[in-house]
C-alpha cells in the first residue's frame, strides 16, 4: 500500500459521519434560539462581528480553550455554528499559546 493510500485510509477513519436528525421544526427553532442567546451572552463581541457585512470572522486560536478547558471547546463549536447561521466563514489564526508568549515578551 502506498503512503497516499494509507493517508486516505486514515482520513476515512477520522471522518465524522453526519446523520439526518429526527428533530422537529419546533425543537430545531428552540435549539437555534438557545444557541443565539448563549453566544450573545458569553461572546458579545463575536456576535457583533458576525452581525456586520464582512464575509469572514477571524479568531485567534488562544481565544478558546487556551488551557484546554472542556467547556471552552463546546463554546468554540457553538461560536462556529453561530457564525454559520450568520453566513460567515470562520478563520482561525495564531499558534498555540502565542498570545501568552507575546504578552510575556512585553512585560
XYZ file of N, CA and C in Angstrom, residues 51-104:
162
model
N -22.443 40.148 12.949
C -23.592 40.934 12.504
C -23.239 41.925 11.398
N -21.947 42.204 11.201
C -21.606 43.190 10.178
C -21.595 42.571 8.787
N -21.164 43.336 7.808
C -21.249 42.926 6.404
C -20.069 42.096 5.919
N -19.070 41.875 6.756
C -17.916 41.096 6.299
C -18.300 39.635 6.095
N -17.553 38.962 5.234
C -17.834 37.565 4.930
C -17.112 36.603 5.866
N -16.078 37.110 6.574
C -15.245 36.234 7.381
C -15.028 36.821 8.769
N -14.947 35.933 9.752
C -14.646 36.320 11.128
C -13.332 35.638 11.504
N -12.395 36.407 12.034
C -11.113 35.855 12.466
C -11.167 35.548 13.953
N -10.622 34.402 14.330
C -10.477 34.027 15.732
C -9.023 33.682 15.978
N -8.460 34.232 17.036
C -7.125 33.779 17.416
C -7.294 32.449 18.123
N -6.429 31.506 17.852
C -6.616 30.163 18.385
C -6.546 30.121 19.905
N -5.949 31.117 20.538
C -5.930 31.178 22.005
C -7.207 31.781 22.587
N -8.134 32.240 21.730
C -9.366 32.846 22.225
C -10.250 31.827 22.931
N -10.095 30.562 22.617
C -10.879 29.488 23.224
C -9.945 28.391 23.708
N -10.197 27.916 24.895
C -9.529 26.730 25.448
C -8.011 26.819 25.387
N -7.461 27.977 25.707
C -6.006 28.124 25.707
C -5.362 27.168 26.713
N -6.091 26.865 27.765
C -5.595 25.915 28.764
C -6.391 24.609 28.720
N -6.976 24.326 27.552
C -7.653 23.056 27.275
C -8.871 22.803 28.168
N -9.666 23.850 28.421
C -10.877 23.709 29.212
C -11.976 23.083 28.351
N -12.636 22.063 28.882
C -13.678 21.342 28.151
C -14.833 22.261 27.748
N -15.287 23.125 28.653
C -16.421 23.991 28.333
C -16.072 24.988 27.238
N -14.807 25.353 27.150
C -14.368 26.267 26.095
C -14.404 25.588 24.727
N -14.115 24.294 24.689
C -14.222 23.562 23.422
C -15.667 23.608 22.924
N -16.596 23.422 23.836
C -18.003 23.447 23.441
C -18.398 24.855 22.980
N -17.926 25.870 23.676
C -18.238 27.242 23.288
C -17.659 27.566 21.911
N -16.485 27.053 21.610
C -15.892 27.248 20.280
C -16.782 26.641 19.207
N -17.242 25.432 19.439
C -18.143 24.792 18.482
C -19.422 25.588 18.305
N -19.939 26.113 19.392
C -21.156 26.923 19.322
C -20.898 28.208 18.538
N -19.723 28.810 18.738
C -19.377 30.034 18.009
C -19.299 29.768 16.515
N -18.711 28.653 16.145
C -18.614 28.304 14.729
C -20.006 28.088 14.148
N -20.853 27.397 14.870
C -22.222 27.155 14.406
C -22.973 28.484 14.272
N -22.808 29.386 15.241
C -23.441 30.701 15.209
C -22.987 31.475 13.970
N -21.683 31.463 13.721
C -21.157 32.159 12.538
C -21.777 31.590 11.268
N -21.929 30.278 11.216
C -22.559 29.647 10.061
C -24.001 30.091 9.878
N -24.716 30.246 10.987
C -26.094 30.744 10.909
C -26.142 32.144 10.307
N -25.081 32.897 10.532
C -25.000 34.267 10.025
C -24.326 34.340 8.658
N -23.993 33.188 8.093
C -23.379 33.152 6.762
C -21.927 33.594 6.737
N -21.232 33.417 7.854
C -19.838 33.852 7.956
C -18.882 32.678 7.868
N -17.747 32.914 7.229
C -16.639 31.968 7.245
C -15.842 32.259 8.509
N -15.358 31.220 9.177
C -14.527 31.394 10.369
C -13.116 30.970 10.029
N -12.171 31.847 10.292
C -10.765 31.520 10.068
C -10.046 31.618 11.406
N -9.292 30.570 11.728
C -8.540 30.527 12.979
C -7.104 30.885 12.666
N -6.580 31.849 13.417
C -5.215 32.319 13.201
C -4.395 32.130 14.471
N -3.098 32.267 14.358
C -2.211 32.204 15.512
C -1.727 30.804 15.803
N -0.808 30.741 16.733
C -0.244 29.465 17.178
C -0.589 29.256 18.634
N -0.553 28.007 19.050
C -0.906 27.662 20.415
C -0.115 28.484 21.420
N -0.859 29.162 22.277
C -0.324 29.985 23.363
C 0.567 31.124 22.872
N 0.458 31.495 21.599
C 1.299 32.570 21.071
C 0.924 33.913 21.669
N -0.345 34.129 21.979
C -0.739 35.403 22.584
C -0.159 35.527 23.984
N -0.002 34.406 24.692
C 0.585 34.442 26.020
C 2.074 34.710 25.948
N 2.750 34.111 24.980
C 4.181 34.330 24.804
C 4.455 35.774 24.453
N 3.594 36.372 23.612
C 3.751 37.767 23.240
C 3.554 38.671 24.450
N 2.576 38.374 25.284
C 2.312 39.179 26.482
C 3.504 39.118 27.430
N 4.113 37.953 27.548
C 5.297 37.812 28.418
C 6.470 38.615 27.898
